Amino acid sequence: MANSTTNPPLSSSSSLGGGLIEVAALTALIGSTTAEALVLGNKGAAGLVWGTMSVFGSLSVIRACIAATTPDWLRETLGVRSKETDTAVGLSLRLDDRVFKFRSRVGGAVGIACKVITEESPSGTKISMVSHSDIYAFDQYTLDKIEVLPETWQTDFFHTYILSQDAYFKERNAKIAWSDWIGILASLFKIVEVTVLWRNKALVLCLISGSCWLFFFVAAITIQIFGLSREFAENGEIDIIAGQLPTPIKFGGKHKILLGAPQNVRHSIYWRTAWGLGSVACTATVIASYMTVGNQSGRVFVTWTGFQIFWLGLRSVFYHFAAGTENIFHHPVLHGRSWKGLSSSMKARIRHLVFALSKYQMHVHPRGHYCYLEDERSMENLHDIVSEYPLSPTEIGDGSVDLSVKAVIGDTMLSSAAWILGSKMTGLDLYDSCIVILDIKGSSIALPSARVLTDLPPPRSPDVEVGTEPQFPPRGGSNRGQDTAWWYWIPCKDGLWLQVHSQDMVTLGPRRASVVSDEQVTKKLKSGDLFISISEVSHVKQIVHHSAAGCELLKSLLH
């Protein structure tokens, strides 16, 4: 009888342990928001370990770790994207071909970013590396810097802001770093739970609880040692355009340009490694804990559960008092600059933003990104600009000219420069504009020109009442991606043009152009064979006029 009163039967302890699953289900949401915010780094590296101190809220921790470590282009597809993850790490896609098809799944872009690494040299500051991306959700850390900027409207003159820190940010950083160390070391109280479970001979449960804590403890220390807990990273900056971005068929709106924003430290490989391995550690801990607790005595169950509740309470206390990374602690100083007030290195960074915006427009262009693979991403060749190709009498007599096309600057580059510089010209105004750069006897000339993308017209109705009038589709339409070609008209003197087209969407290199007159251009356009929006040479001249205006804008970015 004495034994029966002191040692509960196995069925009693099993039911008690099994009841933990019901308790866990009821408490899964208790502290889950706090745990998720902590493990995502909203309170620095110390939050990693405190977010996982209690098993309660582990499901949210696992989901957050999986979401944060999942590549941005895959997060929406897997259904793990959330507001909390966007706030912590944002959502951006590299402006390259590999993630092109995923852009339609994440909505419209809210900004463009260029990650910049600079190095000092005797001749000045040099940009050593640049990567471009379009932003679909700014992390809160970056958004805090953007929100303090005044907005610039599309037709306003160019204006940008350069971010720098106040004179005391290092001292403030040091104080917050000490607070983070205290928070990390305070988690050593977890050893008390491990020790108590060990003395109660719950060796497996002791190892399960201790192992998960130890992993995140080591991860937090590693991140803290490398100076990636919070605030400014020293390994690069971000230049940003945020606002209502233009597209080839949509007028851009108000925007903000910020140079020198710090990179979010949570984009580093250390944070992503901690989240990736941490999701495995947390999942294994939750499963192993529930399987093990069911085989423990009632005393061990109560002890273990009590510790989980205790850590849950301390986690909330830590969350309340710990300094957050979403606030601007260092009160950054913003320096407004016009174009003339920028240094040469800062002007180069603005040009990179123009390139990035141009690449973004290529990705969302109705014509398709594949039509712009040859377009120039640089302004280096834009020097000797002429309005007409210098035709010789012999070339006029032959009716053809052998050209060497060195580069083509397309409508996306022109419209991006126009928008950033505050021009009233829109993407549709510059839709068929371009600058053709030719190599003539070892030197380059740049000619504002016109180009259109042709395609085979869709099948016509056999009904004779419909007729066979030429078709002129409006600008902004798509194409089938087959049998397409670029047709160019390069202006010459005395109402003559060089007419040249691509072969298999290849324009660069040797090309043979025909010398045609205004009348011949109109005749070709009116035939409807090209299936384009323009129908006479006056339209081509207007396009060339817009190309010349866009060329002047690009030229202004070089000085």
Coordinates of C-alpha atoms in Angstrom, one line a residue:
M1 CA 0.0 0.0 0.0
A2 CA 2.9 2.3 0.8
N3 CA 4.4 1.8 -2.5
S4 CA 1.1 2.4 -4.3
T5 CA 0.8 5.8 -2.7
T6 CA 4.3 7.0 -3.4
N7 CA 4.8 5.6 -7.0
P8 CA 2.0 6.3 -9.4
P9 CA 1.3 3.4 -11.8
L10 CA 2.7 3.6 -15.3
S11 CA -0.8 4.2 -16.8
S12 CA -1.2 7.3 -14.6
S13 CA 2.2 8.8 -15.6
S14 CA 1.5 7.9 -19.3
S15 CA -1.8 9.6 -19.3
L16 CA -0.2 12.6 -17.5
G17 CA 2.6 12.7 -20.0
G18 CA 0.2 12.2 -22.9
G19 CA -1.8 15.1 -21.6
L20 CA 1.1 17.3 -22.4
I21 CA 0.2 17.2 -26.1
E22 CA -3.2 18.7 -25.2
V23 CA -1.5 21.3 -23.0
A24 CA 1.0 22.1 -25.9
A25 CA -1.9 22.5 -28.3
L26 CA -3.5 25.0 -26.0
T27 CA -0.3 26.8 -25.3
A28 CA 1.1 26.7 -28.9
L29 CA -0.1 30.3 -29.4
I30 CA 1.0 31.5 -26.0
G31 CA 4.1 33.5 -26.5
S32 CA 4.3 32.4 -30.1
T33 CA 4.4 36.0 -31.5
T34 CA 7.1 36.9 -29.0
A35 CA 9.1 33.7 -29.8
E36 CA 8.9 34.4 -33.5
A37 CA 10.0 38.0 -33.2
L38 CA 12.9 37.0 -31.0
V39 CA 14.2 34.2 -33.2
L40 CA 14.0 36.5 -36.2
G41 CA 16.5 38.8 -34.5
N42 CA 14.2 41.7 -33.7
K43 CA 16.0 42.0 -30.3
G44 CA 19.5 41.2 -31.5
A45 CA 21.4 37.9 -31.3
A46 CA 20.3 37.4 -27.7
G47 CA 16.8 36.9 -29.0
L48 CA 17.9 33.7 -30.8
V49 CA 18.5 31.9 -27.6
W50 CA 15.7 33.4 -25.6
G51 CA 13.2 32.7 -28.3
T52 CA 13.9 29.0 -27.9
M53 CA 14.2 28.7 -24.2
S54 CA 10.7 27.4 -23.8
V55 CA 9.1 24.6 -25.9
F56 CA 5.9 26.7 -25.9
G57 CA 5.7 28.6 -29.1
S58 CA 8.1 26.3 -30.9
L59 CA 5.8 25.8 -33.9
S60 CA 6.1 29.5 -34.6
V61 CA 9.8 29.4 -34.1
I62 CA 10.1 26.5 -36.6
R63 CA 7.9 28.3 -39.2
A64 CA 9.9 31.5 -38.8
C65 CA 13.3 29.8 -39.1
I66 CA 12.1 28.0 -42.3
A67 CA 10.7 31.1 -43.8
A68 CA 13.8 33.2 -43.0
T69 CA 16.2 30.7 -44.4
T70 CA 14.2 30.0 -47.6
P71 CA 15.4 31.9 -50.7
D72 CA 13.3 34.9 -51.4
W73 CA 12.2 33.7 -54.8
L74 CA 10.9 30.5 -53.3
R75 CA 9.2 31.8 -50.1
E76 CA 5.9 32.8 -51.7
T77 CA 5.7 29.5 -53.6
L78 CA 6.2 27.4 -50.5
G79 CA 3.6 29.5 -48.6
V80 CA 6.0 30.4 -45.8
R81 CA 6.0 34.1 -46.4
S82 CA 4.5 36.2 -43.6
K83 CA 4.4 39.8 -42.4
E84 CA 6.8 38.9 -39.6
T85 CA 9.4 37.5 -42.0
D86 CA 9.0 40.5 -44.4
T87 CA 9.6 42.8 -41.4
A88 CA 12.7 41.0 -40.3
V89 CA 14.5 40.2 -43.6
G90 CA 12.3 41.8 -46.4
L91 CA 11.7 40.2 -49.8
S92 CA 13.8 41.0 -52.8
L93 CA 14.7 39.2 -56.1
R94 CA 18.0 39.5 -57.9
L95 CA 17.6 41.2 -61.3
D96 CA 18.8 38.2 -63.4
D97 CA 17.2 35.6 -65.6
R98 CA 17.0 32.8 -63.1
V99 CA 14.2 34.2 -61.0
F100 CA 12.3 36.0 -63.8
K101 CA 9.3 33.7 -63.7
F102 CA 8.8 34.1 -60.0
R103 CA 8.2 37.9 -60.1
S104 CA 4.5 37.6 -60.9
R105 CA 3.9 35.7 -57.7
V106 CA 5.1 38.3 -55.3
G107 CA 3.2 41.4 -56.4
G108 CA 4.6 44.7 -57.5
A109 CA 8.0 46.0 -56.6
V110 CA 8.2 48.9 -54.1
G111 CA 11.8 49.7 -54.7
I112 CA 15.2 49.0 -56.3
A113 CA 18.4 48.4 -54.4
C114 CA 22.1 48.2 -55.4
K115 CA 24.4 46.5 -52.9
V116 CA 27.7 48.4 -53.0
I117 CA 31.1 47.5 -51.6
T118 CA 33.5 50.4 -51.9
E119 CA 37.3 50.6 -51.4
E120 CA 39.5 53.6 -50.9
S121 CA 42.4 54.2 -53.2
P122 CA 44.9 57.1 -53.8
S123 CA 42.7 58.3 -56.7
G124 CA 39.5 58.2 -54.5
T125 CA 36.7 55.9 -53.7
K126 CA 36.1 53.1 -56.1
I127 CA 33.1 50.8 -56.3
S128 CA 34.4 47.2 -56.2
M129 CA 31.2 45.3 -56.6
V130 CA 27.5 46.0 -57.3
S131 CA 24.5 43.6 -57.3
H132 CA 21.0 44.7 -58.3
S133 CA 17.7 43.6 -57.0
D134 CA 14.1 44.7 -57.0
I135 CA 12.4 45.0 -53.6
Y136 CA 8.9 43.7 -52.9
A137 CA 9.0 44.2 -49.1
F138 CA 11.5 46.4 -47.2
D139 CA 12.6 45.0 -43.9
Q140 CA 11.8 47.2 -41.0
Y141 CA 15.4 48.0 -40.4
T142 CA 15.8 49.6 -43.8
L143 CA 12.2 51.0 -43.9
D144 CA 13.0 53.1 -40.8
K145 CA 15.6 54.9 -42.8
I146 CA 13.4 55.4 -45.8
E147 CA 10.4 56.7 -43.9
V148 CA 12.2 59.8 -42.6
L149 CA 12.9 61.0 -46.1
P150 CA 10.7 63.6 -47.9
E151 CA 9.1 62.4 -51.1
T152 CA 10.1 63.6 -54.5
W153 CA 7.4 63.7 -57.2
Q154 CA 8.0 62.4 -60.7
T155 CA 8.3 65.9 -62.3
D156 CA 10.5 67.4 -59.5
F157 CA 14.1 68.1 -60.1
F158 CA 16.6 65.4 -59.2
H159 CA 17.2 65.2 -55.4
T160 CA 18.9 62.5 -53.3
Y161 CA 19.9 61.9 -49.7
I162 CA 23.1 60.5 -48.3
L163 CA 23.0 58.8 -45.0
S164 CA 25.7 59.1 -42.4
Q165 CA 25.9 58.5 -38.6
D166 CA 26.2 61.0 -35.8
A167 CA 29.5 61.3 -34.0
Y168 CA 28.5 59.1 -31.0
F169 CA 27.1 56.0 -32.8
K170 CA 30.1 53.9 -31.8
E171 CA 29.6 54.6 -28.1
R172 CA 25.9 53.7 -28.4
N173 CA 26.8 50.6 -30.3
A174 CA 29.2 49.6 -27.5
K175 CA 26.5 50.0 -24.8
I176 CA 23.9 48.0 -26.8
A177 CA 26.6 45.3 -27.4
W178 CA 27.1 44.9 -23.7
S179 CA 23.4 44.6 -23.2
D180 CA 23.3 41.8 -25.8
W181 CA 26.1 40.0 -24.1
I182 CA 24.3 40.2 -20.8
G183 CA 21.1 38.8 -22.5
I184 CA 23.1 35.9 -24.0
L185 CA 24.9 35.0 -20.8
A186 CA 21.6 35.3 -18.8
S187 CA 20.3 32.3 -20.7
L188 CA 22.9 30.2 -18.9
F189 CA 20.2 29.8 -16.2
K190 CA 18.9 27.1 -18.6
I191 CA 21.6 24.9 -16.9
V192 CA 19.5 24.9 -13.8
E193 CA 16.7 23.0 -15.7
V194 CA 19.3 20.6 -17.2
T195 CA 20.7 19.9 -13.8
V196 CA 17.4 19.3 -12.1
L197 CA 16.3 16.9 -14.9
W198 CA 19.6 15.1 -14.6
R199 CA 19.2 14.6 -10.8
N200 CA 15.7 13.3 -11.4
K201 CA 17.3 10.7 -13.7
A202 CA 15.5 12.0 -16.8
L203 CA 18.7 11.8 -18.8
V204 CA 17.2 11.7 -22.3
L205 CA 14.9 14.7 -21.6
C206 CA 17.9 16.5 -20.0
L207 CA 19.9 16.0 -23.2
I208 CA 17.0 17.0 -25.5
S209 CA 16.4 20.3 -23.6
G210 CA 20.1 21.1 -23.2
S211 CA 21.0 20.4 -26.8
C212 CA 18.6 22.8 -28.4
W213 CA 19.5 25.5 -26.0
L214 CA 23.2 24.9 -26.5
F215 CA 22.9 25.2 -30.3
F216 CA 21.2 28.6 -30.2
F217 CA 23.5 29.7 -27.4
V218 CA 26.6 29.0 -29.6
A219 CA 24.9 30.6 -32.6
A220 CA 24.1 33.7 -30.7
I221 CA 27.7 34.0 -29.4
T222 CA 29.1 33.5 -32.9
I223 CA 26.8 36.2 -34.4
Q224 CA 27.7 38.5 -31.5
I225 CA 31.5 38.0 -31.9
F226 CA 31.3 38.8 -35.6
G227 CA 29.5 42.0 -34.9
L228 CA 26.3 41.0 -36.7
S229 CA 23.9 41.1 -33.8
R230 CA 22.3 44.4 -34.8
E231 CA 22.8 47.9 -36.2
F232 CA 25.3 48.7 -39.0
A233 CA 27.3 46.1 -40.8
E234 CA 30.7 47.2 -42.0
N235 CA 30.8 45.1 -45.1
G236 CA 28.8 47.2 -47.5
E237 CA 26.0 49.7 -48.1
I238 CA 22.8 49.8 -50.1
D239 CA 21.6 52.5 -52.5
I240 CA 17.9 52.6 -52.8
I241 CA 15.1 53.9 -54.9
A242 CA 11.8 53.5 -53.1
G243 CA 8.3 54.5 -54.3
Q244 CA 6.0 54.2 -57.2
L245 CA 8.3 52.7 -59.8
P246 CA 7.6 53.4 -63.5
T247 CA 7.1 50.6 -66.0
P248 CA 7.1 50.8 -69.8
I249 CA 3.3 51.4 -69.8
K250 CA 2.8 53.0 -66.4
F251 CA 3.7 56.5 -65.3
G252 CA 5.9 56.5 -62.2
G253 CA 5.0 58.4 -59.1
K254 CA 6.5 59.9 -56.0
H255 CA 9.8 58.3 -54.9
K256 CA 12.8 58.6 -52.6
I257 CA 16.5 58.1 -53.3
L258 CA 18.8 57.1 -50.5
L259 CA 22.5 56.5 -50.8
G260 CA 24.6 54.7 -48.2
A261 CA 21.9 52.8 -46.3
P262 CA 23.5 50.1 -44.1
Q263 CA 22.8 46.5 -45.0
N264 CA 20.6 44.5 -42.7
V265 CA 22.9 42.2 -40.8
R266 CA 20.3 39.5 -40.8
H267 CA 21.0 39.0 -44.5
S268 CA 24.4 37.5 -43.6
I269 CA 25.3 33.8 -44.0
Y270 CA 25.6 33.5 -40.2
W271 CA 22.0 34.4 -39.5
R272 CA 20.7 32.2 -42.3
T273 CA 22.8 29.3 -41.1
A274 CA 21.5 29.7 -37.6
W275 CA 17.9 29.7 -38.9
G276 CA 18.4 26.8 -41.2
L277 CA 20.1 24.5 -38.7
G278 CA 17.9 25.9 -35.9
S279 CA 14.7 24.8 -37.7
V280 CA 16.0 21.3 -37.7
A281 CA 17.1 21.5 -34.0
C282 CA 13.7 22.9 -32.9
T283 CA 11.7 20.3 -34.9
A284 CA 13.8 17.5 -33.5
T285 CA 13.4 18.9 -30.0
V286 CA 9.7 19.2 -30.1
I287 CA 9.1 15.7 -31.4
A288 CA 11.6 14.1 -29.1
S289 CA 10.3 16.0 -26.1
Y290 CA 6.7 14.9 -26.6
M291 CA 7.8 11.3 -27.2
T292 CA 10.0 11.3 -24.1
V293 CA 7.8 13.1 -21.6
G294 CA 5.1 10.4 -22.0
N295 CA 7.5 7.9 -20.5
Q296 CA 8.5 10.0 -17.5
S297 CA 7.2 9.9 -14.0
G298 CA 4.6 12.5 -12.9
R299 CA 7.3 14.4 -10.9
V300 CA 9.5 14.8 -14.0
F301 CA 6.6 15.8 -16.0
V302 CA 5.5 18.5 -13.6
T303 CA 9.1 19.7 -13.2
W304 CA 9.7 19.9 -16.9
T305 CA 6.4 21.7 -17.6
G306 CA 7.1 24.1 -14.8
F307 CA 10.4 25.1 -16.3
Q308 CA 8.8 25.6 -19.7
I309 CA 6.2 28.0 -18.1
F310 CA 9.0 29.7 -16.2
W311 CA 11.1 30.3 -19.4
L312 CA 7.9 31.4 -21.1
G313 CA 7.5 34.2 -18.5
L314 CA 11.2 35.2 -18.6
R315 CA 11.1 35.3 -22.4
S316 CA 8.3 37.8 -22.3
V317 CA 10.2 39.9 -19.7
F318 CA 13.3 39.8 -22.0
Y319 CA 11.2 40.8 -25.0
H320 CA 9.8 43.8 -23.1
F321 CA 13.0 45.2 -21.8
A322 CA 15.5 44.3 -24.6
A323 CA 16.4 47.0 -27.1
G324 CA 14.9 46.4 -30.5
T325 CA 16.7 46.6 -33.9
E326 CA 13.7 48.1 -35.6
N327 CA 14.3 51.6 -34.1
I328 CA 16.9 54.1 -35.3
F329 CA 19.0 54.3 -32.2
H330 CA 21.9 56.2 -33.8
H331 CA 19.8 59.1 -35.3
P332 CA 21.3 59.0 -38.8
V333 CA 22.1 62.3 -40.4
L334 CA 20.6 62.8 -43.9
H335 CA 22.4 65.1 -46.3
G336 CA 20.2 66.3 -49.2
R337 CA 22.0 66.7 -52.5
S338 CA 21.2 67.9 -56.0
W339 CA 23.1 66.4 -59.0
K340 CA 25.7 69.1 -59.0
G341 CA 26.3 68.6 -55.3
L342 CA 27.3 64.9 -55.7
S343 CA 30.9 63.7 -55.8
S344 CA 32.0 61.7 -58.8
S345 CA 31.7 58.4 -56.9
M346 CA 28.2 59.2 -55.8
K347 CA 27.2 60.1 -59.3
A348 CA 28.5 56.7 -60.4
R349 CA 26.3 55.1 -57.8
I350 CA 23.2 57.0 -59.1
R351 CA 24.1 55.6 -62.6
H352 CA 24.1 52.1 -61.1
L353 CA 20.6 52.8 -59.8
V354 CA 19.5 53.8 -63.3
F355 CA 20.9 50.6 -64.7
A356 CA 19.1 48.6 -62.0
L357 CA 15.8 50.4 -62.7
S358 CA 16.3 49.7 -66.4
K359 CA 16.8 46.0 -65.7
Y360 CA 13.7 45.9 -63.7
Q361 CA 11.7 47.5 -66.5
M362 CA 13.1 44.8 -68.9
H363 CA 11.7 42.1 -66.5
V364 CA 8.2 43.6 -66.5
H365 CA 8.2 44.8 -70.1
P366 CA 5.2 43.6 -72.2
R367 CA 7.6 42.7 -75.0
G368 CA 9.3 40.2 -72.7
H369 CA 12.7 40.2 -71.1
Y370 CA 14.2 38.0 -73.8
C371 CA 13.9 40.9 -76.3
Y372 CA 16.4 43.0 -74.3
L373 CA 19.2 40.6 -73.8
E374 CA 21.5 42.6 -76.1
D375 CA 20.7 46.0 -74.7
E376 CA 23.5 48.0 -73.2
R377 CA 23.8 48.2 -69.4
S378 CA 26.4 51.0 -69.4
M379 CA 26.8 54.6 -70.6
E380 CA 30.6 54.3 -71.2
N381 CA 30.1 54.3 -75.0
L382 CA 27.9 57.4 -75.0
H383 CA 30.5 60.1 -76.0
D384 CA 30.5 61.1 -79.6
I385 CA 26.8 61.8 -80.2
V386 CA 25.7 62.8 -83.7
S387 CA 22.2 63.4 -85.0
E388 CA 22.7 61.9 -88.5
Y389 CA 24.8 59.1 -89.9
P390 CA 27.5 60.5 -92.3
L391 CA 26.4 58.8 -95.6
S392 CA 29.0 59.0 -98.4
P393 CA 27.9 59.6 -102.0
T394 CA 29.0 56.1 -102.8
E395 CA 26.9 54.5 -100.1
I396 CA 23.9 56.5 -101.4
G397 CA 24.5 55.3 -104.9
D398 CA 24.8 51.7 -103.8
G399 CA 21.7 51.9 -101.7
S400 CA 23.2 49.9 -98.8
V401 CA 25.8 50.3 -96.0
D402 CA 27.8 47.8 -94.1
L403 CA 27.6 48.6 -90.4
S404 CA 29.3 47.4 -87.3
V405 CA 26.8 47.8 -84.4
K406 CA 28.7 48.1 -81.2
A407 CA 25.8 48.6 -78.7
V408 CA 22.2 49.6 -78.4
I409 CA 20.8 51.6 -75.5
G410 CA 17.1 50.9 -75.4
D411 CA 13.9 52.4 -74.2
T412 CA 14.2 51.0 -70.6
M413 CA 17.5 52.9 -70.0
L414 CA 16.1 56.1 -71.5
S415 CA 12.9 56.0 -69.5
S416 CA 14.7 55.1 -66.3
A417 CA 17.0 58.1 -66.6
A418 CA 14.0 60.4 -67.5
W419 CA 12.1 59.3 -64.4
I420 CA 15.0 59.7 -62.0
L421 CA 15.9 63.1 -63.4
G422 CA 12.3 64.4 -63.2
S423 CA 11.5 64.5 -66.9
K424 CA 7.9 64.5 -68.1
M425 CA 8.6 61.9 -70.7
T426 CA 7.0 58.5 -69.8
G427 CA 7.8 55.0 -70.8
L428 CA 5.2 55.1 -73.5
D429 CA 6.7 58.3 -74.9
L430 CA 10.1 56.5 -75.2
Y431 CA 8.6 53.1 -76.0
D432 CA 10.3 52.8 -79.5
S433 CA 13.3 55.0 -78.7
C434 CA 16.9 53.9 -78.7
I435 CA 20.4 55.0 -79.2
V436 CA 22.5 53.0 -81.7
I437 CA 26.2 53.0 -81.2
L438 CA 28.2 52.2 -84.3
D439 CA 31.9 51.4 -84.8
I440 CA 33.3 53.4 -87.7
K441 CA 37.0 52.9 -88.5
G442 CA 37.9 52.3 -84.9
S443 CA 35.9 55.1 -83.4
S444 CA 32.4 55.1 -82.0
I445 CA 29.4 57.3 -82.8
A446 CA 26.1 57.3 -81.0
L447 CA 22.9 58.1 -83.0
P448 CA 19.5 58.6 -81.5
S449 CA 17.3 56.3 -83.6
A450 CA 13.9 54.5 -83.8
R451 CA 13.3 50.8 -83.4
V452 CA 10.2 48.7 -83.2
L453 CA 9.6 45.0 -82.4
T454 CA 7.9 43.2 -85.2
D455 CA 5.9 40.0 -85.1
L456 CA 3.8 38.0 -87.5
P457 CA 0.2 39.2 -87.3
P458 CA -2.4 36.8 -85.9
P459 CA -4.6 34.8 -88.3
R460 CA -7.2 37.0 -90.1
S461 CA -10.8 36.1 -90.4
P462 CA -11.7 34.5 -93.7
D463 CA -14.9 36.5 -93.8
V464 CA -14.7 38.8 -96.9
E465 CA -16.8 41.4 -95.2
V466 CA -14.0 41.9 -92.6
G467 CA -11.6 42.9 -95.3
T468 CA -7.8 42.8 -95.4
E469 CA -6.9 46.2 -94.1
P470 CA -3.4 46.4 -92.5
Q471 CA -3.3 46.0 -88.8
F472 CA -1.6 48.5 -86.5
P473 CA -1.8 47.2 -82.9
P474 CA -1.4 49.8 -80.1
R475 CA 1.8 50.2 -78.1
G476 CA 2.2 48.1 -75.0
G477 CA 1.2 44.7 -76.4
S478 CA 2.9 41.4 -76.0
N479 CA 4.2 39.0 -78.7
R480 CA 4.5 35.3 -79.3
G481 CA 8.2 35.1 -78.8
Q482 CA 8.6 33.6 -82.2
D483 CA 9.4 35.2 -85.5
T484 CA 10.1 38.5 -83.8
A485 CA 12.7 41.0 -84.9
W486 CA 14.0 44.5 -84.1
W487 CA 13.7 47.0 -87.0
Y488 CA 15.8 50.1 -86.8
W489 CA 15.7 53.4 -88.6
I490 CA 18.8 55.5 -88.3
P491 CA 18.5 59.1 -89.5
C492 CA 20.7 60.4 -92.3
K493 CA 20.8 63.7 -94.1
D494 CA 18.5 64.9 -96.9
G495 CA 15.5 62.8 -95.7
L496 CA 17.3 59.5 -96.0
W497 CA 17.4 56.6 -93.4
L498 CA 19.4 53.5 -92.7
Q499 CA 17.0 50.7 -92.4
V500 CA 18.3 47.6 -90.7
H501 CA 16.8 44.7 -88.8
S502 CA 18.0 41.9 -86.5
Q503 CA 18.5 38.3 -87.4
D504 CA 17.2 35.8 -84.8
M505 CA 17.0 38.7 -82.4
V506 CA 20.7 39.5 -82.8
T507 CA 21.6 43.1 -83.7
L508 CA 25.1 43.5 -82.5
G509 CA 28.0 42.9 -84.8
P510 CA 28.2 43.3 -88.7
R511 CA 24.9 44.4 -90.2
R512 CA 23.9 45.4 -93.8
A513 CA 21.5 48.4 -93.8
S514 CA 19.4 49.6 -96.7
V515 CA 19.4 53.3 -97.6
V516 CA 15.8 54.4 -97.8
S517 CA 13.9 57.6 -98.3
D518 CA 11.0 59.1 -96.3
E519 CA 8.6 57.8 -98.9
Q520 CA 10.0 54.3 -98.8
V521 CA 9.7 54.2 -95.0
T522 CA 6.1 55.3 -95.1
K523 CA 5.3 52.7 -97.8
K524 CA 6.9 49.9 -95.7
L525 CA 5.0 51.0 -92.6
K526 CA 1.6 51.4 -94.3
S527 CA 1.8 47.9 -95.7
G528 CA 1.2 46.5 -92.3
D529 CA 3.7 43.7 -92.8
L530 CA 5.6 44.6 -89.6
F531 CA 2.5 44.5 -87.4
I532 CA 3.5 47.5 -85.3
S533 CA 1.8 50.6 -84.0
I534 CA 3.3 53.3 -86.3
S535 CA 2.2 53.8 -89.9
E536 CA 4.2 56.7 -91.5
V537 CA 7.6 58.3 -91.4
S538 CA 6.4 61.3 -89.3
H539 CA 5.9 58.8 -86.4
V540 CA 9.5 57.6 -86.9
K541 CA 10.8 61.2 -86.8
Q542 CA 8.9 61.8 -83.5
I543 CA 10.4 58.7 -82.0
V544 CA 13.9 59.9 -83.0
H545 CA 13.1 63.3 -81.4
H546 CA 12.3 61.5 -78.2
S547 CA 15.4 59.4 -78.5
A548 CA 17.5 62.6 -78.8
A549 CA 15.8 64.1 -75.7
G550 CA 16.5 60.8 -73.8
C551 CA 20.1 60.9 -75.0
E552 CA 20.6 64.3 -73.6
L553 CA 19.3 63.1 -70.2
L554 CA 21.7 60.2 -70.2
K555 CA 24.5 62.5 -71.2
S556 CA 23.8 64.8 -68.3
L557 CA 24.3 61.8 -66.0
L558 CA 27.9 61.6 -67.2
H559 CA 28.9 65.0 -66.0

